């Protein structure tokens, strides 16, 4: 690993200013993706700006409907760790599927350090959170704007974030029901295929798939089927095209296509009625 300077920011403004002033600088959240990348020599930032001491950046709160917001939302700060999300009573009461998802990321050490914001900014093709963010139609709030989930995930490790743009929080509309199921890659625990299925407060169905391609995506075939009949059996009848899905040493595209159908069925089975 190359030498680098570490600074601790005490506000969002200070963090953004420091990273903005140096094209080689990176934000440091839990370090669970960035530090391994640096150890492998795939990234060599000269400056890391640690976000851990910025007050309020890990807060979790339910915000009720208001003039600017049609439905209640669950707001989770970017620096909330996976362990905190998994154990939060507020998250469990609003969107239990999100607690389940966070509780099954990696191992206990990864969950103690890894954060929501870091996972989204990194946009690993097999990461779990992007599926929840996309299926729930969440909004990613940054230091300068609000980005709809549909516009956020662009491609392999690529997002709509501009250079030096900091995720501050994510707002999840509280759904009527939602479920998460993943077939974990046995060594890393990342999703070989993961599916998050949700029926929103308005009745609209959204289904997002991770691990199956170079970037998280919505399955419109599953959404249509579940819009007609919300059941695991309905998922099993949907033909999932293998073309365009990832084939690698862990699984063929055909196997992943089959997993999409099976995981979607399990996600629907696990979806309880949420406390909207
Ligand atoms: C062994 C292992 C197993 C794992 N298993 C899983 C798994 O099962 N499922 C899963 O989803 N993930 C898994 N992960 C990844 C884990 O969830 C990471 O925590 C996550 O991908 C990155 O979060 P972080 O807070 O550690 O970010 P960091 O590593 O600190 O940062 C990652 C990137 O995001 C940028 N960044 C960080 N925070 C922000 C912000 N607020 N705004 C803008 N940019 C920011 C950084 O500059 C960096 O480029 C695993 C990781 C390991 C090491």
XYZ file of N, CA, C and O and ligand atoms in Angstrom, residues 25-36 48 51 57 78-79 82 101 104-107 110 113-124 126-130 161 165-168 182 184 187-191, ligand 1:
265
model
N -7.876 12.646 -3.660
C -8.426 12.351 -2.337
C -9.671 11.488 -2.446
O -10.390 11.531 -3.450
N -9.950 10.698 -1.410
C -11.177 9.871 -1.361
C -11.786 9.984 0.031
O -11.082 10.138 1.031
N -13.115 9.873 0.080
C -13.783 9.745 1.380
C -13.471 8.354 1.930
O -13.419 7.382 1.180
N -13.337 8.260 3.248
C -13.182 6.963 3.912
C -14.385 6.765 4.826
O -14.631 7.573 5.727
N -15.144 5.690 4.571
C -16.282 5.369 5.452
C -15.851 4.190 6.327
O -15.050 4.357 7.245
N -16.333 2.970 6.020
C -15.932 1.808 6.818
C -14.624 1.189 6.361
O -14.042 0.361 7.053
N -14.183 1.568 5.173
C -12.917 1.059 4.642
C -12.975 -0.388 4.171
O -11.962 -0.956 3.768
N -14.155 -1.005 4.162
C -14.254 -2.436 3.848
C -14.084 -2.725 2.364
O -13.757 -3.851 1.993
N -14.289 -1.738 1.524
C -14.027 -1.913 0.097
C -12.788 -1.124 -0.305
O -11.949 -1.608 -1.063
N -12.670 0.098 0.209
C -11.564 0.969 -0.216
C -10.200 0.421 0.240
O -9.251 0.382 -0.554
N -10.089 -0.005 1.485
C -8.771 -0.433 1.975
C -8.263 -1.695 1.276
O -7.091 -1.739 0.879
N -9.121 -2.723 1.048
C -8.628 -3.868 0.269
C -8.186 -3.457 -1.136
O -7.198 -3.971 -1.663
N -6.975 10.443 2.459
C -8.270 9.874 2.832
C -8.917 10.810 3.843
O -8.272 11.221 4.820
N -14.946 10.011 7.461
C -16.266 10.598 7.726
C -16.810 10.208 9.103
O -17.881 10.681 9.501
N -24.339 11.910 10.921
C -24.273 11.211 9.629
C -24.674 9.734 9.718
O -24.780 9.059 8.701
N -25.791 8.088 5.914
C -24.823 7.359 5.086
C -23.829 6.568 5.917
O -23.347 5.515 5.497
N -23.503 7.051 7.111
C -22.491 6.365 7.918
C -23.083 5.325 8.869
O -22.357 4.788 9.725
N -23.757 -1.486 8.782
C -24.691 -2.590 8.531
C -25.199 -3.154 9.871
O -26.372 -3.493 9.995
N -31.675 -7.711 5.314
C -30.606 -7.543 4.319
C -29.297 -7.151 5.013
O -28.250 -7.766 4.785
N -27.384 -9.823 6.927
C -26.772 -10.935 6.195
C -25.632 -10.471 5.286
O -25.141 -11.232 4.447
N -25.183 -9.224 5.454
C -24.028 -8.752 4.675
C -22.749 -9.312 5.307
O -22.541 -9.190 6.523
N -21.902 -9.906 4.482
C -20.571 -10.330 4.913
C -20.578 -11.114 6.212
O -21.368 -12.030 6.420
N -19.672 -10.712 7.118
C -19.537 -11.363 8.425
C -19.615 -10.271 9.491
O -19.698 -9.086 9.172
N -17.259 -7.233 9.029
C -17.653 -6.355 7.908
C -18.863 -5.518 8.319
O -18.932 -4.315 8.032
N -18.128 -2.401 10.489
C -17.413 -1.272 9.882
C -18.103 -0.735 8.625
O -18.122 0.466 8.391
N -18.619 -1.626 7.783
C -19.175 -1.215 6.484
C -20.412 -0.348 6.657
O -21.176 -0.519 7.607
N -20.612 0.580 5.737
C -21.704 1.547 5.857
C -22.611 1.531 4.627
O -22.210 1.112 3.532
N -23.810 2.068 4.832
C -24.776 2.199 3.736
C -24.200 3.084 2.626
O -24.221 2.721 1.442
N -23.688 4.253 2.996
C -23.183 5.194 1.988
C -22.016 4.613 1.207
O -21.930 4.769 -0.018
N -21.112 3.920 1.918
C -19.951 3.319 1.252
C -20.380 2.250 0.266
O -19.849 2.157 -0.842
N -21.356 1.458 0.656
C -21.830 0.396 -0.230
C -22.440 0.986 -1.502
O -22.185 0.499 -2.612
N -23.242 2.035 -1.353
C -23.896 2.627 -2.531
C -22.884 3.333 -3.429
O -22.936 3.209 -4.659
N -21.957 4.076 -2.823
C -20.958 4.794 -3.628
C -20.084 3.807 -4.393
O -19.674 4.055 -5.515
N -19.803 2.667 -3.755
C -18.940 1.666 -4.383
C -19.663 0.929 -5.521
O -19.079 0.603 -6.536
N -20.959 0.676 -5.334
C -21.802 0.001 -6.339
C -21.165 -1.264 -6.907
O -21.064 -1.429 -8.134
N -20.742 -2.133 -6.006
C -20.254 -3.456 -6.427
C -21.420 -4.196 -7.104
O -22.555 -4.120 -6.634
N -22.304 -7.113 -6.997
C -22.931 -8.148 -6.160
C -23.327 -7.609 -4.789
O -23.657 -8.395 -3.902
N -23.292 -6.291 -4.613
C -23.644 -5.727 -3.305
C -25.142 -5.846 -3.050
O -25.945 -5.851 -3.982
N -25.492 -5.920 -1.776
C -26.890 -6.161 -1.394
C -27.719 -4.867 -1.378
O -28.841 -4.839 -1.901
N -27.209 -3.802 -0.724
C -28.004 -2.580 -0.563
C -28.559 -1.999 -1.870
O -29.686 -1.496 -1.886
N -27.792 -2.009 -2.975
C -28.361 -1.409 -4.189
C -29.710 -2.009 -4.578
O -30.590 -1.293 -5.081
N -22.880 9.777 -8.923
C -22.147 10.737 -8.077
C -21.090 11.463 -8.901
O -20.365 10.848 -9.689
N -18.565 14.321 -4.547
C -19.943 14.427 -4.037
C -20.141 13.418 -2.905
O -19.781 12.243 -3.035
N -20.704 13.867 -1.819
C -20.822 13.040 -0.609
C -22.273 12.623 -0.364
O -23.171 13.474 -0.272
N -22.504 11.319 -0.241
C -23.832 10.840 0.168
C -23.995 11.162 1.652
O -23.120 10.844 2.467
N -25.090 11.798 1.997
C -25.330 12.119 3.414
C -26.374 11.182 4.033
O -26.289 10.849 5.216
N -31.314 -13.733 -0.732
C -30.066 -13.824 -1.504
C -29.498 -15.217 -1.435
O -29.625 -15.905 -0.418
N -26.085 -16.610 -1.308
C -24.780 -16.013 -1.024
C -23.646 -16.805 -1.661
O -23.661 -18.044 -1.668
N -17.902 -17.994 -0.053
C -16.680 -17.460 0.556
C -16.862 -16.025 1.019
O -16.538 -15.684 2.160
N -17.413 -15.155 0.175
C -17.461 -13.727 0.497
C -18.772 -13.316 1.168
O -18.838 -12.278 1.809
N -19.812 -14.093 0.959
C -21.178 -13.784 1.398
C -21.858 -12.725 0.531
O -22.996 -12.341 0.793
N -21.151 -12.172 -0.476
C -21.814 -11.281 -1.434
C -22.924 -12.069 -2.141
O -22.935 -13.296 -2.117
N -23.819 -11.362 -2.833
C -24.922 -12.023 -3.529
C -24.452 -12.668 -4.830
O -23.990 -11.963 -5.729
C -15.147 -9.988 3.390
C -16.184 -9.027 2.884
C -17.467 -9.489 2.657
C -18.453 -8.604 2.189
N -19.699 -9.097 1.955
C -20.652 -8.267 1.489
C -21.979 -8.731 1.255
O -22.350 -9.868 1.524
N -22.865 -7.841 0.743
C -22.534 -6.543 0.482
O -23.380 -5.784 0.036
N -21.311 -6.074 0.719
C -20.360 -6.896 1.215
N -19.118 -6.407 1.473
C -18.836 -4.980 1.211
C -19.201 -4.169 2.437
O -20.599 -4.057 2.539
C -18.609 -2.734 2.404
O -18.832 -2.246 3.645
C -19.181 -1.754 1.416
O -19.133 -2.213 0.115
C -18.381 -0.439 1.435
O -18.735 0.279 2.550
P -17.640 1.005 3.426
O -18.383 1.833 4.395
O -16.671 0.037 3.968
O -16.962 2.000 2.353
P -15.435 2.336 2.056
O -14.685 1.090 1.743
O -14.874 3.215 3.110
O -15.629 3.218 0.739
C -16.017 2.626 -0.499
C -16.053 3.718 -1.567
O -17.146 4.593 -1.337
C -16.700 5.952 -1.157
N -17.559 6.486 -0.095
C -17.703 6.005 1.151
N -18.663 6.684 1.804
C -19.135 7.619 0.957
C -20.153 8.617 1.043
N -20.883 8.771 2.159
N -20.377 9.398 -0.031
C -19.658 9.244 -1.171
N -18.678 8.310 -1.312
C -18.426 7.511 -0.260
C -15.225 5.833 -0.779
O -14.489 6.977 -1.132
C -14.816 4.627 -1.601
O -14.581 5.004 -2.936
C -18.122 -7.246 1.955
C -16.825 -6.780 2.193
C -15.863 -7.648 2.664
C -14.483 -7.126 2.935
